[in-house]
Structures are given as C-alpha cells and as structure tokens.
Short mmCIF file of N, CA, C and O and ligand atoms in Angstrom, two decimals:
data_model
loop_
_atom_site.label_atom_id
_atom_site.label_comp_id
_atom_site.label_asym_id
_atom_site.label_seq_id
_atom_site.Cartn_x
_atom_site.Cartn_y
_atom_site.Cartn_z
N MET O 28 -71.07 41.45 326.18
CA MET O 28 -70.68 42.13 324.99
C MET O 28 -70.60 42.95 324.37
O MET O 28 -69.73 43.69 324.50
N PHE O 29 -72.08 43.43 324.72
CA PHE O 29 -72.24 44.42 324.43
C PHE O 29 -72.57 45.48 325.30
O PHE O 29 -73.60 44.86 326.10
N GLU O 30 -72.25 46.88 325.82
CA GLU O 30 -72.66 47.59 326.71
C GLU O 30 -74.88 48.00 326.16
O GLU O 30 -74.84 48.09 324.86
N ARG O 31 -75.36 47.56 327.36
CA ARG O 31 -76.72 48.46 327.28
C ARG O 31 -77.00 49.90 327.26
O ARG O 31 -76.12 50.93 328.00
N TYR O 32 -77.72 50.16 326.91
CA TYR O 32 -78.74 51.29 327.28
C TYR O 32 -79.63 52.10 327.29
O TYR O 32 -80.55 50.94 327.01
N GLU O 33 -80.54 53.02 327.79
CA GLU O 33 -82.12 53.24 327.84
C GLU O 33 -82.04 54.47 326.58
O GLU O 33 -81.28 55.40 326.81
N PRO O 34 -82.77 54.64 325.38
CA PRO O 34 -82.36 55.86 324.46
C PRO O 34 -83.49 56.60 325.50
O PRO O 34 -84.60 56.15 326.02
N ASP O 35 -83.70 58.11 324.82
CA ASP O 35 -84.70 58.44 325.08
C ASP O 35 -86.22 58.84 324.69
O ASP O 35 -86.30 58.79 323.43
N TRP O 36 -86.67 57.27 324.99
CA TRP O 36 -88.42 56.68 324.54
C TRP O 36 -89.19 57.65 324.37
O TRP O 36 -90.13 57.56 323.05
N ASN O 37 -89.33 58.73 325.07
CA ASN O 37 -90.05 59.56 324.93
C ASN O 37 -90.31 60.41 323.41
O ASN O 37 -91.32 60.65 322.35
N ALA O 38 -89.08 61.32 323.34
CA ALA O 38 -88.35 61.67 322.30
C ALA O 38 -88.37 60.78 321.07
O ALA O 38 -88.50 61.04 319.97
N LEU O 39 -88.16 59.48 320.97
CA LEU O 39 -87.97 58.37 320.05
C LEU O 39 -89.91 58.10 319.56
O LEU O 39 -90.35 58.31 318.46
N HIS O 40 -90.73 58.05 320.43
CA HIS O 40 -92.24 57.97 320.56
C HIS O 40 -92.85 58.59 319.49
O HIS O 40 -93.60 58.82 318.62
N ARG O 41 -92.54 60.30 320.28
CA ARG O 41 -93.07 61.17 319.37
C ARG O 41 -93.02 61.93 318.40
O ARG O 41 -93.39 61.36 316.61
N GLN O 42 -91.00 61.46 318.00
CA GLN O 42 -90.56 61.08 316.42
C GLN O 42 -91.34 60.22 315.61
O GLN O 42 -91.57 60.53 314.26
N ILE O 43 -91.36 58.94 316.11
CA ILE O 43 -92.43 57.93 315.89
C ILE O 43 -93.79 58.24 315.43
O ILE O 43 -94.53 58.03 313.95
N ARG O 44 -94.82 59.28 315.87
CA ARG O 44 -96.25 58.79 316.23
C ARG O 44 -95.93 60.89 315.35
O ARG O 44 -97.14 60.61 314.65
N THR O 45 -95.13 61.14 315.12
CA THR O 45 -95.27 62.96 314.30
C THR O 45 -94.80 62.84 312.88
O THR O 45 -94.97 63.99 312.55
N GLY O 46 -93.53 61.62 313.18
CA GLY O 46 -92.96 61.80 311.31
C GLY O 46 -93.11 61.02 310.78
O GLY O 46 -94.56 60.15 310.53
N PRO O 47 -92.41 60.71 309.22
CA PRO O 47 -93.12 60.02 308.18
C PRO O 47 -92.43 58.51 308.88
O PRO O 47 -92.15 58.38 309.89
N CYS O 48 -93.45 57.45 308.16
CA CYS O 48 -93.36 55.84 307.93
C CYS O 48 -91.82 55.90 308.12
O CYS O 48 -91.11 55.77 306.95
N PHE O 49 -91.12 55.55 308.86
CA PHE O 49 -89.55 55.08 309.04
C PHE O 49 -89.45 53.89 308.05
O PHE O 49 -88.21 53.32 307.65
N ILE O 50 -89.82 52.82 308.41
CA ILE O 50 -89.99 52.11 307.07
C ILE O 50 -90.52 52.19 305.28
O ILE O 50 -89.66 52.09 304.86
N CYS O 51 -91.14 53.31 305.24
CA CYS O 51 -91.34 53.83 303.89
C CYS O 51 -89.95 54.59 303.50
O CYS O 51 -89.60 54.24 302.91
N GLN O 52 -89.53 55.10 305.43
CA GLN O 52 -88.12 55.87 304.40
C GLN O 52 -87.16 55.39 304.21
O GLN O 52 -86.46 55.58 303.30
N ILE O 53 -86.88 54.03 304.75
CA ILE O 53 -85.70 53.34 304.42
C ILE O 53 -86.03 52.61 303.26
O ILE O 53 -85.10 52.19 302.30
N VAL O 54 -87.01 51.80 302.74
CA VAL O 54 -87.23 51.51 301.88
C VAL O 54 -87.03 52.67 300.31
O VAL O 54 -86.49 52.12 299.30
N ALA O 55 -87.24 53.94 300.75
CA ALA O 55 -87.33 55.42 299.89
C ALA O 55 -85.53 55.69 299.85
O ALA O 55 -85.05 56.25 299.09
N ARG O 56 -84.82 55.01 300.82
CA ARG O 56 -83.24 55.10 301.36
C ARG O 56 -83.16 57.19 301.22
O ARG O 56 -82.20 57.45 301.22
N ASN O 57 -83.84 56.99 302.36
CA ASN O 57 -84.16 58.97 302.85
C ASN O 57 -82.62 58.69 303.53
O ASN O 57 -82.71 57.76 304.89
N PRO O 58 -81.90 58.97 303.22
CA PRO O 58 -80.54 59.11 304.20
C PRO O 58 -80.80 59.43 305.59
O PRO O 58 -80.21 59.04 306.46
N ASP O 59 -81.73 60.61 305.86
CA ASP O 59 -81.69 60.82 307.33
C ASP O 59 -82.87 59.23 308.24
O ASP O 59 -82.92 59.57 309.50
N TYR O 60 -82.84 57.87 307.61
CA TYR O 60 -83.23 56.33 307.94
C TYR O 60 -82.10 55.89 308.05
O TYR O 60 -82.45 55.06 306.93
N PRO O 61 -81.14 56.14 308.07
CA PRO O 61 -79.92 54.86 307.27
C PRO O 61 -80.67 54.10 308.36
O PRO O 61 -81.21 53.39 309.54
N ALA O 62 -80.43 52.58 307.50
CA ALA O 62 -80.28 51.53 307.97
C ALA O 62 -79.83 49.92 307.69
O ALA O 62 -79.02 50.35 306.72
N HIS O 63 -78.93 49.06 308.14
CA HIS O 63 -78.75 48.37 307.92
C HIS O 63 -79.39 47.57 307.22
O HIS O 63 -80.07 46.05 308.34
N ILE O 64 -79.27 47.02 305.80
CA ILE O 64 -80.30 46.84 304.96
C ILE O 64 -79.56 44.70 304.96
O ILE O 64 -78.21 44.97 304.59
N VAL O 65 -80.54 43.77 305.11
CA VAL O 65 -79.40 43.14 305.22
C VAL O 65 -80.17 41.82 304.10
O VAL O 65 -79.45 40.84 303.83
N TYR O 66 -81.42 42.24 303.40
CA TYR O 66 -82.00 41.37 302.38
C TYR O 66 -83.36 42.55 301.96
O TYR O 66 -83.98 43.10 302.69
N GLU O 67 -83.81 42.25 300.45
CA GLU O 67 -84.30 42.68 299.93
C GLU O 67 -84.63 42.39 298.53
O GLU O 67 -83.73 41.42 298.19
N ASP O 68 -85.94 42.41 298.48
CA ASP O 68 -86.46 41.69 296.72
C ASP O 68 -87.71 42.89 296.60
O ASP O 68 -87.92 43.48 296.91
N GLU O 69 -88.54 42.25 295.50
CA GLU O 69 -89.33 43.23 295.34
C GLU O 69 -90.69 43.23 295.80
O GLU O 69 -91.49 44.55 295.83
N ILE O 70 -90.69 42.76 297.07
CA ILE O 70 -91.74 42.70 297.85
C ILE O 70 -91.53 43.15 299.04
O ILE O 70 -92.31 43.34 299.65
N ALA O 71 -90.16 42.62 299.70
CA ALA O 71 -89.96 42.77 300.78
C ALA O 71 -88.63 43.09 301.73
O ALA O 71 -88.01 43.30 300.76
N ILE O 72 -88.23 43.63 302.66
CA ILE O 72 -87.11 44.70 303.13
C ILE O 72 -87.20 43.94 304.32
O ILE O 72 -87.82 43.64 304.89
N ALA O 73 -85.56 43.49 304.66
CA ALA O 73 -85.21 43.41 306.26
C ALA O 73 -84.01 43.90 306.21
O ALA O 73 -82.89 44.47 305.80
N PHE O 74 -84.07 44.36 307.67
CA PHE O 74 -83.13 45.07 307.97
C PHE O 74 -82.85 44.74 309.40
O PHE O 74 -83.96 44.98 310.25
N LEU O 75 -81.15 45.34 309.99
CA LEU O 75 -81.59 45.01 311.25
C LEU O 75 -82.12 46.31 312.40
O LEU O 75 -81.99 47.37 311.48
N ASP O 76 -82.69 45.85 313.22
CA ASP O 76 -83.57 46.68 314.47
C ASP O 76 -82.71 48.12 314.35
O ASP O 76 -80.90 47.33 315.40
N LYS O 77 -83.02 48.76 314.58
CA LYS O 77 -82.06 50.04 315.41
C LYS O 77 -81.44 49.98 317.17
O LYS O 77 -80.89 50.52 317.32
N TYR O 78 -83.04 49.40 317.70
CA TYR O 78 -83.23 48.94 318.77
C TYR O 78 -82.70 47.77 319.49
O TYR O 78 -83.98 47.41 320.23
N PRO O 79 -81.85 47.08 319.21
CA PRO O 79 -82.19 45.57 319.69
C PRO O 79 -81.18 45.73 320.92
O PRO O 79 -80.86 46.46 321.75
N ARG O 80 -82.55 44.70 321.61
CA ARG O 80 -82.64 44.02 322.99
C ARG O 80 -81.79 42.61 322.52
O ARG O 80 -81.16 42.23 323.49
N LEU O 81 -81.27 42.05 321.60
CA LEU O 81 -80.91 41.28 321.47
C LEU O 81 -80.02 41.06 320.50
O LEU O 81 -80.85 41.84 319.27
N TYR O 82 -78.84 40.37 320.80
CA TYR O 82 -77.95 40.75 318.76
C TYR O 82 -78.31 39.95 317.88
O TYR O 82 -79.08 38.64 317.69
N GLY O 83 -78.28 40.39 316.97
CA GLY O 83 -79.23 39.93 315.59
C GLY O 83 -80.90 40.17 315.61
O GLY O 83 -81.15 40.38 314.26
N TRP O 84 -81.07 41.33 316.10
CA TRP O 84 -82.59 41.65 316.33
C TRP O 84 -83.09 42.22 314.56
O TRP O 84 -82.37 42.65 314.40
N THR O 85 -83.57 41.44 313.52
CA THR O 85 -83.73 41.83 312.71
C THR O 85 -85.14 42.42 312.28
O THR O 85 -86.20 41.24 312.77
N LEU O 86 -85.75 43.33 311.39
CA LEU O 86 -87.44 43.42 311.16
C LEU O 86 -87.06 42.96 309.76
O LEU O 86 -86.64 43.34 308.59
N VAL O 87 -88.38 42.40 309.23
CA VAL O 87 -88.99 42.00 308.22
C VAL O 87 -90.34 43.25 307.79
O VAL O 87 -90.80 42.75 308.35
N ALA O 88 -89.88 43.36 306.49
CA ALA O 88 -91.58 44.33 306.08
C ALA O 88 -91.77 44.25 304.77
O ALA O 88 -91.31 44.03 304.02
N PRO O 89 -92.89 43.93 304.41
CA PRO O 89 -93.55 44.73 302.71
C PRO O 89 -93.03 46.07 302.32
O PRO O 89 -92.56 46.94 302.91
N ARG O 90 -92.46 45.67 301.31
CA ARG O 90 -92.12 47.30 300.51
C ARG O 90 -93.26 48.49 300.94
O ARG O 90 -93.31 49.76 301.02
N GLU O 91 -94.07 47.32 299.93
CA GLU O 91 -95.52 48.64 300.25
C GLU O 91 -96.27 48.81 301.76
O GLU O 91 -95.98 48.18 302.65
N HIS O 92 -96.44 50.11 301.58
CA HIS O 92 -96.75 50.34 303.23
C HIS O 92 -98.09 49.74 303.40
O HIS O 92 -99.41 50.49 302.67
N ARG O 93 -98.85 49.27 304.22
CA ARG O 93 -100.07 48.22 304.83
C ARG O 93 -99.58 48.13 306.01
O ARG O 93 -98.94 47.72 306.81
N GLU O 94 -101.06 47.95 306.69
CA GLU O 94 -101.12 48.31 308.58
C GLU O 94 -102.15 46.90 308.76
O GLU O 94 -101.35 46.61 309.69
N GLN O 95 -102.45 46.41 308.13
CA GLN O 95 -103.00 45.06 308.98
C GLN O 95 -102.50 43.38 308.42
O GLN O 95 -102.43 43.40 307.16
N VAL O 96 -102.11 43.26 309.78
CA VAL O 96 -101.24 41.76 309.32
C VAL O 96 -101.47 40.87 308.54
O VAL O 96 -100.89 39.96 307.63
N THR O 97 -102.42 41.11 309.00
CA THR O 97 -103.24 39.76 307.94
C THR O 97 -104.62 40.38 306.62
O THR O 97 -104.24 40.03 305.53
N GLY O 98 -105.09 41.18 307.63
CA GLY O 98 -106.43 42.42 306.35
C GLY O 98 -106.01 42.93 305.40
O GLY O 98 -106.61 42.86 304.29
N ASP O 99 -104.91 43.57 305.43
CA ASP O 99 -104.18 44.17 304.11
C ASP O 99 -103.43 43.13 303.34
O ASP O 99 -103.62 43.90 302.20
N PHE O 100 -103.72 41.97 303.33
CA PHE O 100 -102.57 40.90 302.67
C PHE O 100 -104.12 39.67 301.89
O PHE O 100 -104.58 39.23 302.72
N THR O 101 -103.69 39.04 300.45
CA THR O 101 -104.54 38.63 300.23
C THR O 101 -103.74 36.83 300.93
O THR O 101 -102.50 37.38 300.96
N VAL O 102 -104.39 35.81 300.66
CA VAL O 102 -103.75 34.74 301.22
C VAL O 102 -101.79 34.62 300.55
O VAL O 102 -101.22 34.51 301.39
N GLU O 103 -102.28 34.62 299.62
CA GLU O 103 -101.12 34.47 298.64
C GLU O 103 -99.72 35.73 299.04
O GLU O 103 -98.63 35.18 299.19
N GLU O 104 -100.58 36.59 299.22
CA GLU O 104 -99.00 37.89 299.08
C GLU O 104 -98.96 37.06 300.72
O GLU O 104 -97.24 37.64 301.40
N TYR O 105 -99.66 37.31 301.61
CA TYR O 105 -99.46 37.33 302.92
C TYR O 105 -98.08 35.55 302.97
O TYR O 105 -97.18 35.91 303.81
N LEU O 106 -98.28 35.04 302.25
CA LEU O 106 -96.93 33.50 302.26
C LEU O 106 -96.21 33.92 301.84
O LEU O 106 -95.40 33.37 302.01
N THR O 107 -96.30 34.62 300.32
CA THR O 107 -95.29 35.04 300.05
C THR O 107 -93.67 35.89 301.31
O THR O 107 -93.15 35.73 300.86
N LEU O 108 -94.24 36.45 301.58
CA LEU O 108 -94.32 38.03 302.50
C LEU O 108 -93.11 36.81 303.85
O LEU O 108 -92.18 36.58 304.30
N GLN O 109 -93.98 35.30 304.21
CA GLN O 109 -94.17 34.55 305.01
C GLN O 109 -92.99 33.49 304.54
O GLN O 109 -91.75 33.37 305.20
N ARG O 110 -92.33 33.77 303.69
CA ARG O 110 -91.58 33.13 302.62
C ARG O 110 -90.23 33.62 303.25
O ARG O 110 -88.71 33.21 303.55
N VAL O 111 -89.93 35.66 303.21
CA VAL O 111 -89.13 36.40 303.51
C VAL O 111 -89.01 36.28 304.78
O VAL O 111 -87.74 36.05 305.14
N VAL O 112 -90.20 35.76 305.45
CA VAL O 112 -89.57 35.71 307.39
C VAL O 112 -89.36 34.47 307.16
O VAL O 112 -87.97 34.73 307.74
N HIS O 113 -88.80 33.29 306.50
CA HIS O 113 -88.75 32.49 306.93
C HIS O 113 -87.01 32.10 306.55
O HIS O 113 -86.34 31.59 307.34
N ARG O 114 -86.94 32.29 305.05
CA ARG O 114 -85.88 32.90 304.63
C ARG O 114 -84.19 33.40 305.97
O ARG O 114 -83.56 33.13 306.24
N VAL O 115 -85.15 34.46 306.33
CA VAL O 115 -84.24 35.81 306.42
C VAL O 115 -84.31 35.53 308.24
O VAL O 115 -83.22 35.25 309.10
N THR O 116 -85.58 34.42 308.29
CA THR O 116 -85.29 34.27 310.42
C THR O 116 -84.40 33.17 310.40
O THR O 116 -82.93 32.68 311.14
N GLU O 117 -83.77 32.26 309.44
CA GLU O 117 -83.04 30.97 308.97
C GLU O 117 -81.59 31.43 308.66
O GLU O 117 -80.21 31.06 309.56
N ALA O 118 -81.47 32.55 308.24
CA ALA O 118 -80.00 33.08 307.56
C ALA O 118 -79.50 34.07 308.93
O ALA O 118 -78.55 33.70 309.66
N VAL O 119 -80.49 34.47 309.87
CA VAL O 119 -80.03 35.41 311.34
C VAL O 119 -79.78 33.94 312.28
O VAL O 119 -79.01 33.91 313.03
N ARG O 120 -80.66 33.02 312.50
CA ARG O 120 -80.60 32.06 313.26
C ARG O 120 -79.43 31.23 312.98
O ARG O 120 -78.15 31.36 314.43
N GLN O 121 -78.75 30.92 311.37
CA GLN O 121 -77.67 30.70 311.37
C GLN O 121 -76.55 31.22 311.82
O GLN O 121 -75.43 30.83 312.17
N GLU O 122 -76.61 33.16 311.86
CA GLU O 122 -75.56 33.72 311.70
C GLU O 122 -75.07 33.97 313.09
O GLU O 122 -73.87 34.05 313.52
N VAL O 123 -75.89 33.79 314.34
CA VAL O 123 -76.10 34.18 315.37
C VAL O 123 -75.58 32.77 316.43
O VAL O 123 -75.52 33.49 317.66
N GLY O 124 -75.95 32.05 315.69
CA GLY O 124 -76.07 30.63 316.50
C GLY O 124 -77.17 30.63 317.52
O GLY O 124 -76.98 30.27 318.56
N ALA O 125 -78.43 31.02 317.49
CA ALA O 125 -79.37 31.23 318.16
C ALA O 125 -79.89 30.12 318.78
O ALA O 125 -79.73 28.91 318.39
N GLU O 126 -80.03 29.53 319.75
CA GLU O 126 -81.09 28.36 320.66
C GLU O 126 -82.58 28.77 320.02
O GLU O 126 -82.58 27.21 319.75
N ARG O 127 -82.92 29.76 320.11
CA ARG O 127 -84.12 29.52 319.35
C ARG O 127 -84.56 31.43 318.66
O ARG O 127 -83.99 32.06 319.30
N MET O 128 -85.60 31.01 318.05
CA MET O 128 -85.91 32.23 317.54
C MET O 128 -87.36 32.58 317.68
O MET O 128 -88.64 31.74 318.11
N TYR O 129 -87.48 33.93 317.98
CA TYR O 129 -88.77 34.46 318.26
C TYR O 129 -89.36 35.17 317.00
O TYR O 129 -88.35 35.98 316.56
N LEU O 130 -90.18 35.42 316.73
CA LEU O 130 -90.70 36.01 316.01
C LEU O 130 -92.76 36.87 316.39
O LEU O 130 -93.36 35.84 316.60
N LEU O 131 -92.17 37.62 316.17
CA LEU O 131 -93.72 38.97 316.67
C LEU O 131 -94.08 39.95 315.54
O LEU O 131 -93.12 40.11 314.46
N SER O 132 -95.72 40.36 315.18
CA SER O 132 -95.28 41.43 314.12
C SER O 132 -95.91 41.81 315.52
O SER O 132 -97.38 41.98 316.35
N LEU O 133 -95.31 43.23 315.26
CA LEU O 133 -96.17 44.22 316.12
C LEU O 133 -95.96 45.68 315.91
O LEU O 133 -96.44 45.41 314.43
N GLY O 134 -96.48 46.79 316.22
CA GLY O 134 -96.30 47.90 315.63
C GLY O 134 -97.76 48.39 316.53
O GLY O 134 -98.22 47.98 317.52
N SER O 135 -98.59 49.36 316.18
CA SER O 135 -99.32 50.47 316.73
C SER O 135 -100.19 51.18 315.33
O SER O 135 -99.23 51.95 314.59
N ASN O 136 -101.20 51.27 315.08
CA ASN O 136 -102.02 52.32 314.06
C ASN O 136 -102.18 53.45 314.40
O ASN O 136 -102.21 54.01 313.66
N GLN O 137 -101.17 53.75 315.37
CA GLN O 137 -101.50 55.29 316.00
C GLN O 137 -99.63 56.06 315.95
O GLN O 137 -99.60 56.85 316.63
N GLY O 138 -99.01 54.90 315.19
CA GLY O 138 -97.63 55.48 315.47
C GLY O 138 -96.48 54.62 314.53
O GLY O 138 -95.30 54.89 314.92
N ASN O 139 -96.60 53.39 314.38
CA ASN O 139 -95.66 52.60 314.28
C ASN O 139 -96.77 51.46 313.82
O ASN O 139 -96.37 50.38 313.19
N SER O 140 -97.44 52.33 312.19
CA SER O 140 -98.33 51.23 311.84
C SER O 140 -97.71 50.56 310.85
O SER O 140 -98.47 49.40 310.18
N HIS O 141 -96.55 50.92 309.76
CA HIS O 141 -96.38 50.12 308.53
C HIS O 141 -96.62 48.51 309.16
O HIS O 141 -95.06 47.83 310.08
N VAL O 142 -96.75 47.32 308.95
CA VAL O 142 -96.74 46.02 309.02
C VAL O 142 -95.17 45.59 309.26
O VAL O 142 -94.75 45.95 308.28
N HIS O 143 -94.91 44.85 310.38
CA HIS O 143 -93.34 44.01 310.14
C HIS O 143 -93.32 43.29 311.30
O HIS O 143 -93.92 43.08 311.71
N TRP O 144 -92.19 42.33 310.82
CA TRP O 144 -92.15 41.19 311.55
C TRP O 144 -90.99 41.70 312.55
O TRP O 144 -89.74 41.74 311.68
N HIS O 145 -90.80 41.24 313.38
CA HIS O 145 -89.37 41.32 314.76
C HIS O 145 -89.25 39.55 314.20
O HIS O 145 -89.74 38.66 314.97
N VAL O 146 -87.87 39.28 313.77
CA VAL O 146 -87.21 38.36 313.73
C VAL O 146 -86.04 38.16 315.40
O VAL O 146 -84.84 38.84 314.81
N VAL O 147 -86.07 37.46 316.29
CA VAL O 147 -85.53 37.70 317.47
C VAL O 147 -84.83 36.71 317.77
O VAL O 147 -85.50 35.85 318.17
N PRO O 148 -83.39 36.53 317.63
CA PRO O 148 -82.35 35.39 318.10
C PRO O 148 -82.51 35.58 319.41
O PRO O 148 -81.72 36.61 320.04
N LEU O 149 -82.75 34.31 320.87
CA LEU O 149 -82.24 34.12 321.53
C LEU O 149 -80.95 33.77 321.70
O LEU O 149 -80.73 32.13 321.18
N PRO O 150 -80.21 34.03 322.53
CA PRO O 150 -78.91 33.30 322.55
C PRO O 150 -78.58 32.36 323.15
O PRO O 150 -79.79 31.84 324.10
N PRO O 151 -77.76 31.46 322.72
CA PRO O 151 -78.26 29.86 323.60
C PRO O 151 -77.35 29.92 324.85
O PRO O 151 -76.35 31.06 325.49
N GLY O 152 -77.94 29.86 325.90
CA GLY O 152 -77.29 29.29 327.62
C GLY O 152 -78.10 30.54 328.06
O GLY O 152 -77.89 30.77 329.50
N VAL O 153 -79.47 30.94 327.96
CA VAL O 153 -80.06 31.94 328.49
C VAL O 153 -80.90 31.08 329.61
O VAL O 153 -81.22 30.29 329.33
N PRO O 154 -80.84 31.93 330.80
CA PRO O 154 -81.49 31.02 331.79
C PRO O 154 -83.41 30.75 331.45
O PRO O 154 -84.03 31.38 330.79
N TYR O 155 -83.55 30.21 332.07
CA TYR O 155 -85.45 29.79 331.29
C TYR O 155 -86.05 31.60 331.71
O TYR O 155 -86.39 31.82 331.07
N LYS O 156 -85.59 31.49 333.39
CA LYS O 156 -86.96 32.54 333.30
C LYS O 156 -86.43 33.93 332.59
O LYS O 156 -86.65 34.95 332.36
N GLU O 157 -84.90 34.40 331.91
CA GLU O 157 -85.20 35.42 331.13
C GLU O 157 -85.39 35.12 329.66
O GLU O 157 -85.08 36.12 329.13
N GLN O 158 -85.98 33.83 329.42
CA GLN O 158 -85.89 33.78 327.73
C GLN O 158 -87.61 34.20 327.70
O GLN O 158 -88.18 34.99 328.92
N GLN O 159 -88.13 34.11 326.68
CA GLN O 159 -89.56 34.52 326.43
C GLN O 159 -89.44 36.14 326.21
O GLN O 159 -88.42 36.78 326.07
N LEU O 160 -90.81 36.85 327.04
CA LEU O 160 -90.97 38.11 327.58
C LEU O 160 -89.49 39.11 328.17
O LEU O 160 -89.80 39.92 328.14
N ALA O 161 -89.01 38.28 329.28
CA ALA O 161 -88.47 38.57 329.90
C ALA O 161 -87.17 38.57 329.04
O ALA O 161 -86.39 39.84 329.49
N ALA O 162 -86.87 38.51 328.18
CA ALA O 162 -85.95 38.56 326.91
C ALA O 162 -85.66 39.92 326.36
O ALA O 162 -85.36 40.74 325.93
N PHE O 163 -87.17 40.41 326.38
CA PHE O 163 -87.08 41.77 325.44
C PHE O 163 -87.53 42.86 326.61
O PHE O 163 -87.21 44.26 326.24
N ARG O 164 -87.31 42.78 328.30
CA ARG O 164 -87.03 43.93 328.82
C ARG O 164 -85.83 44.27 328.84
O ARG O 164 -85.54 45.46 330.16
N LYS O 165 -85.11 43.71 328.70
CA LYS O 165 -83.61 44.09 328.84
C LYS O 165 -83.10 45.26 328.09
O LYS O 165 -83.92 45.88 327.24
N GLY O 166 -82.22 46.54 328.40
CA GLY O 166 -81.42 47.76 327.63
C GLY O 166 -81.06 47.33 326.45
O GLY O 166 -80.85 46.13 326.08
N ILE O 167 -81.40 48.25 325.10
CA ILE O 167 -80.87 48.57 323.98
C ILE O 167 -79.50 47.76 324.05
O ILE O 167 -78.92 48.76 325.07
N LEU O 168 -79.12 47.37 323.17
CA LEU O 168 -77.76 46.98 322.74
C LEU O 168 -77.19 48.12 322.30
O LEU O 168 -77.18 48.40 321.04
N ARG O 169 -76.02 48.68 322.55
CA ARG O 169 -75.10 49.38 322.10
C ARG O 169 -74.30 49.25 320.59
O ARG O 169 -73.29 48.31 321.40
N MET O 170 -74.79 48.54 319.44
CA MET O 170 -73.98 48.36 318.37
C MET O 170 -72.85 49.33 318.09
O MET O 170 -73.57 50.41 317.33
N PRO O 171 -71.92 48.64 317.33
CA PRO O 171 -70.73 49.12 316.83
C PRO O 171 -71.52 49.80 315.73
O PRO O 171 -72.08 49.05 314.90
ZN1 LIG G 266 -94.73 52.76 305.57
#
C-alpha cells in the first residue's frame, strides 16, 4: 500500500542527540518540528510517528519532559498517563482495524530521553513469523 524507505539514520541520530528534545518542541508547537497531533489534554500529547514502520504508529508522551518511565512519576501520575495510552490505543486499533496492538516505551537517556509510549497497530493477516519484533524491522512507510 505504501512505499517503504530508509532515512539517513546517521543524520537523524545526530540530530536527536545534539538537538532539542523533539517531543518538547512538538508540545511547544515549534514549526521546525511539525507533527500530526491526534490527541492532547493538560497532561499528555499523542501524535503520529514521523518514521512509522506500520500504518497508524502513534506516540503518546507526557507534556512535561520526564525521563524515567516509572521513576519520574507518582503512581497516580503514571496511571493517569496510562488512561491516555489506553484511550489512544483503542482509537488507533479501531481506526486502522489492527489485529493486535503493541505498546512499548523506548527511548534513550543519551538522546531521546523524553518518556513516550509507542502505540503500534499490527495489521490483520500478517504471518506469524513477521509479527512481534519482526514487524519492527521493515523499512519506514512513506506517508503522504
Ligand atoms: Zn522533552
């Protein structure tokens, strides 16, 4: 359906490691960091991944810059964020007709430190051997 490509990963990682936090820039609406925002409220923001390997790949993040996925939140703050993750995940699942949803918190303290969750829809009909981590190894979808 969509063509796949590989971006210049070295340039991208250099930008991520030396530039400002991209999530904070999206929250601040910096025009140099355009994003397709699908949800936001006073504590969280959700936007389409700029480099999706599966259709509908979405990121959910707290608006505030925090780095430890559990350690930088009280239990109540964490559970409030998880309500947003649930809401966004259900919306994406229903919108794209996913067979299964994958949820991951990735990132790096060395250059992609703002806590965020990857909300990843697995399309129906993907063979078993191409699911789970194998689904993440394909090229980036060139989205219009
Ligand atoms: Zn940030």
